Amino acid sequence: MLTELLTPPAWVILLPLATAICLAFVRDHRQAGWINLASAAGTALLSFRLPWQQTVGALLLVDPLSAHMAILTAFVGFTTAWFSLGYIRTEATAGRLDPWHLRQYHALFQAFLGSMLLALLSNNLGVAWVALEAATISAVIVVGLSRTAEAVEASWKFFILCGVGIALALFGTIVLALAATPILGPGLPTMTWTSLATAGPQMHGTLLNLAFVFLLLGYGTKAALAPLHAWMPDAHAEGPTPVSAVLAGSIPGVALVLILRLRGLLVGNPEAISPGPPLMALGLVSILLASLSLWRRRDVKRFFAFSTVEQTGVAAFALGLGGVGATFAAILHLTLHTLAKAAVFQCVGRAAQLKGGQRFTDISGLLSRNVPLGLTLAAGIVAVAGIPPFGLFTSEFLVMAETVRLQPYLAILLGLGLVIGGWALITRLITLCTGPETPNPGPAVHWTALVPAWLHLALVLLLGLAMPESVTAWFAAIAEVAR
Amino acid sequence: MTHTLAYDLSHLLGGIVLVLSFALLYQRRLMSVINIYALQAMTLTAAALWQGYSQGATELYVTAIITLAAKGIAIPVALHRIVRQLKLHRAVETALGVFPSMVLGVAFVALAVLVVLPTTAQSQTLSREDLALALSVVLLGLLMMITRRSALTQVIGFMSLENGLILAAIGITGLPLLVEIAVAFLILLAAIVFGVFFFRIRERFDSLDLSHLDVVGRTQL
């Protein structure tokens, strides 16, 4: 069984974890930054081969769904490590982070990346749980690094809420194993996704329901679905920006993948409740609550964190609708949103360094003297708002079409949420980019710092304008696996 | 005969863990809260040993040792030291009085029993009642986290919640060991992270009272 750890798919997980251990011993933060980037690039390259290395083992499960999410996570990890190189140099020069903090930062960045990939590629519910916990702990420490009162509070809140969430998820995992024991017998198979999937139809329905409720609450907290989202805005606002960029997409993404696999178990069981309505309810509440909250934010990073809650809600809602079409839309939406939001956070991080603050009163009128930064940020916000030609328009359109087909009345609420949220984004876009210019005390932003964001936005644009047939087939294969 | 003994003793131990959760809720002094937490962990150790014996599962002895070493001894000792070194207030500050929290606690136990017993009607008797007890302990841990102001007592609430999880895990025959190790790791990591936090909060605010931490809520929303 342990020989599985020597197969190529396992390298994707082991490389970042090994780098994390090495980085804990690297004193010089410039070197650490480069090692961080090299390792993240290696991980991304290794992950691109995953679709051709699909395996089902006792430890690893590489199917289209996990391969796709792993590629996405590794790719965002790579571009963020690239972005972080310049960002961290500026933070270190400004004296906001000392060498000891920077060492922790780089080691934890890789530990976070490795744990997320482990959670995605593991075939074992218990291992996925441990990995998600490890990822949470790394993120908690990074968020608290700057040690301001706000950062300590944010990481405390993050830790307590996610700690409780993860504890509830463990209870759900135990109940699920209890439900599977009569069919699969004692031992490891009771926590293996693939054997659970075969045993799903025969499991005791009500026990499966109990497990679902706890797992949904537990992983729903990690996915930041309202009303369990309270940790997310604080963690985003106070943590270093590269972490916000990674957090925005990957933790909710991983949690939603776990919920998606769980949905498959419940759908296959004739006695269990339908997983759709609870998921749709959490999704809709997230969309409506977050889109209304957007109007009252004064902190830019907090604003975009709420927008993440909204977009994760859209994906959860689509997953709740069920069926291949809606799952296709949900995975597409999750992918595109992760890319677009990471680009936005990269720009916001730069803008906050330039303007010396992250309130809307600090950052305004970017277009008057910082044209590349302003334009990139504008493009990112337009993409997140779901306006053509960017790909999120396509995915939101697909979600809407499926809603009209399956639950026509809910389409009104969904549409309302999307319009209110998009409107708030565009209103803020106008002040951020074209409002009265605020002073620029920080270092100017060179256009090379924006290349990672351009890469992301180019992908989102490409998928919006013309989706190649092979990509469509790939997403269809994922939806087929996940249904 | 042996079956009923296994049944009765595991219920007794599970019941004691639950009663100690209630005791955590009404304690007024910080030191007693820590001691009761240690006592709960030790009862859990006994429960794990007994389950290991009656199920014939040797890995449960490992769980028992980990529980005793980490949660019965190491963490309580560390917490006592923190309280002494930081000269914390010895009285527990609560957000909710003893009587309302006890009433809520009883309601939670009733809820746990009502939820678990009907849903698990067809599983083995032993696990289903253990599961009801465990869920009660989990819910009481949550209640303790909600009703306490200081970071230290919230942490103890969190760890007592984890005791409930272990109680659930040991009651199920043939659950992979993985889970127990994972939980043990979690406790260890949690203690480290919490330790860091205590010192950070202390260094920032000279207090472990979390109401000082409301800065973000007030200024930045």
Tab-separated table of C-alpha atoms in Angstrom, chain A residues 101 104 124 126-127 129-130 133-134 137 140-141 144-157 159-160 163-164 166-168 170-171 173-175 177-178 181 185-191 204 206-207 210 214 234 237-238 296-299 302 306 358-359, chain B residues 115-116 118-124 127-128 131 134-135 138-139 142 145 150-152 154-155 158 161-162 164-166 168-169 171-176 178-179 182-183 185-186 189-190 193-194 196-198 200-201 203-205 210 213-217 219-221:
chain	number	residue	atom	x	y	z
A	101	HIS	CA	8.003	35.645	10.095
A	104	GLN	CA	7.397	30.781	8.680
A	124	ASN	CA	-9.586	8.214	2.056
A	126	GLY	CA	-9.970	10.289	7.034
A	127	VAL	CA	-6.789	11.358	5.246
A	129	TRP	CA	-9.894	15.306	6.833
A	130	VAL	CA	-6.391	15.337	8.333
A	133	GLU	CA	-7.011	20.294	9.138
A	134	ALA	CA	-3.293	20.689	8.423
A	137	ILE	CA	-3.603	25.274	10.792
A	140	VAL	CA	-4.274	30.233	10.605
A	141	ILE	CA	-0.640	30.830	11.514
A	144	GLY	CA	-1.806	35.887	12.373
A	145	LEU	CA	1.766	36.615	11.282
A	146	SER	CA	1.610	40.384	11.242
A	147	ARG	CA	0.550	40.319	14.929
A	148	THR	CA	-1.572	43.423	14.840
A	149	ALA	CA	-4.650	43.283	17.059
A	150	GLU	CA	-6.824	42.755	13.995
A	151	ALA	CA	-4.652	39.936	12.670
A	152	VAL	CA	-4.719	38.119	16.015
A	153	GLU	CA	-8.473	38.411	16.165
A	154	ALA	CA	-8.880	37.265	12.586
A	155	SER	CA	-6.746	34.191	13.056
A	156	TRP	CA	-8.413	33.362	16.365
A	157	LYS	CA	-11.843	33.548	14.748
A	159	PHE	CA	-9.199	28.883	14.042
A	160	ILE	CA	-12.162	28.545	16.373
A	163	GLY	CA	-11.841	24.042	14.325
A	164	VAL	CA	-15.465	23.510	15.277
A	166	ILE	CA	-13.672	20.347	11.205
A	167	ALA	CA	-14.680	18.649	14.477
A	168	LEU	CA	-18.261	18.335	13.228
A	170	LEU	CA	-14.998	14.290	11.880
A	171	PHE	CA	-18.164	13.297	13.707
A	173	THR	CA	-16.949	10.845	9.060
A	174	ILE	CA	-17.298	8.524	12.054
A	175	VAL	CA	-21.039	8.154	11.498
A	177	ALA	CA	-17.951	4.720	8.740
A	178	LEU	CA	-20.558	3.313	11.131
A	181	THR	CA	-19.339	-1.120	8.494
A	185	GLY	CA	-16.768	-4.957	7.192
A	186	PRO	CA	-14.363	-3.324	9.628
A	187	GLY	CA	-11.211	-1.602	8.437
A	188	LEU	CA	-9.949	0.884	5.875
A	189	PRO	CA	-12.641	0.389	3.175
A	190	THR	CA	-15.236	2.096	5.401
A	191	MET	CA	-13.437	5.375	4.773
A	204	HIS	CA	-28.797	2.483	6.148
A	206	THR	CA	-31.100	7.485	8.136
A	207	LEU	CA	-27.541	6.913	9.348
A	210	LEU	CA	-26.987	11.953	9.979
A	214	PHE	CA	-22.547	16.789	10.033
A	234	ASP	CA	-11.440	38.579	8.507
A	237	ALA	CA	-8.514	41.130	5.186
A	238	GLU	CA	-5.760	40.517	7.721
A	296	ARG	CA	-21.644	48.024	3.239
A	297	ARG	CA	-17.924	47.113	3.086
A	298	ARG	CA	-15.276	49.788	3.499
A	299	ASP	CA	-12.245	47.520	3.382
A	302	ARG	CA	-13.033	42.313	2.991
A	306	PHE	CA	-17.656	38.672	0.563
A	358	GLN	CA	-6.653	48.863	2.101
A	359	ARG	CA	-9.803	50.921	2.619
B	115	VAL	CA	-31.602	12.379	16.897
B	116	VAL	CA	-29.304	9.393	17.290
B	118	PRO	CA	-34.140	6.506	16.015
B	119	THR	CA	-31.659	6.959	13.161
B	120	THR	CA	-29.475	4.079	14.264
B	121	ALA	CA	-32.269	1.641	15.105
B	122	GLN	CA	-30.700	-1.151	13.068
B	123	SER	CA	-27.072	-0.891	14.122
B	124	GLN	CA	-25.515	-2.660	17.056
B	127	SER	CA	-22.464	1.763	19.231
B	128	ARG	CA	-25.763	3.553	18.940
B	131	LEU	CA	-22.988	7.583	19.783
B	134	ALA	CA	-20.774	11.141	22.373
B	135	LEU	CA	-22.970	13.553	20.456
B	138	VAL	CA	-19.860	17.259	21.502
B	139	LEU	CA	-22.859	19.550	21.863
B	142	LEU	CA	-19.962	23.636	21.770
B	145	MET	CA	-17.355	27.470	23.855
B	150	SER	CA	-11.956	33.817	28.162
B	151	ALA	CA	-9.810	32.170	25.497
B	152	LEU	CA	-8.613	29.521	27.930
B	154	GLN	CA	-13.082	28.278	25.167
B	155	VAL	CA	-10.093	26.112	24.395
B	158	PHE	CA	-13.051	22.771	22.279
B	161	LEU	CA	-15.717	18.517	22.309
B	162	GLU	CA	-12.819	16.440	20.935
B	164	GLY	CA	-16.764	13.485	22.591
B	165	LEU	CA	-15.395	12.691	19.131
B	166	ILE	CA	-13.014	10.096	20.543
B	168	ALA	CA	-17.771	8.195	19.326
B	169	ALA	CA	-14.767	6.727	17.525
B	171	GLY	CA	-17.525	2.868	20.325
B	172	ILE	CA	-17.501	1.673	16.731
B	173	THR	CA	-16.010	-1.743	16.084
B	174	GLY	CA	-13.353	-1.782	13.397
B	175	LEU	CA	-12.987	1.915	12.738
B	176	PRO	CA	-9.577	2.424	11.124
B	178	LEU	CA	-6.208	6.434	11.320
B	179	VAL	CA	-8.906	8.459	12.949
B	182	ALA	CA	-5.529	12.018	13.490
B	183	VAL	CA	-7.411	13.233	16.506
B	185	PHE	CA	-2.358	14.880	16.213
B	186	LEU	CA	-5.042	17.468	16.127
B	189	LEU	CA	-1.254	20.776	17.031
B	190	ALA	CA	-4.163	22.564	18.581
B	193	VAL	CA	-1.276	26.782	18.104
B	194	PHE	CA	-3.362	27.723	21.109
B	196	VAL	CA	1.108	30.587	20.552
B	197	PHE	CA	-2.181	32.384	20.655
B	198	PHE	CA	-2.248	32.799	24.398
B	200	ARG	CA	0.159	36.663	21.411
B	201	ILE	CA	-3.115	37.750	22.959
B	203	GLU	CA	1.403	40.325	24.615
B	204	ARG	CA	-1.113	42.477	22.771
B	205	PHE	CA	-3.762	43.099	25.362
B	210	LEU	CA	-11.674	37.945	24.172
B	213	LEU	CA	-10.582	41.456	20.621
B	214	ASP	CA	-13.571	43.189	19.153
B	215	VAL	CA	-11.528	45.765	17.273
B	216	VAL	CA	-12.236	44.470	13.800
B	217	GLY	CA	-15.941	44.313	14.383
B	219	THR	CA	-13.828	49.750	13.258
B	220	GLN	CA	-13.623	47.995	9.947
B	221	LEU	CA	-17.006	46.673	8.967
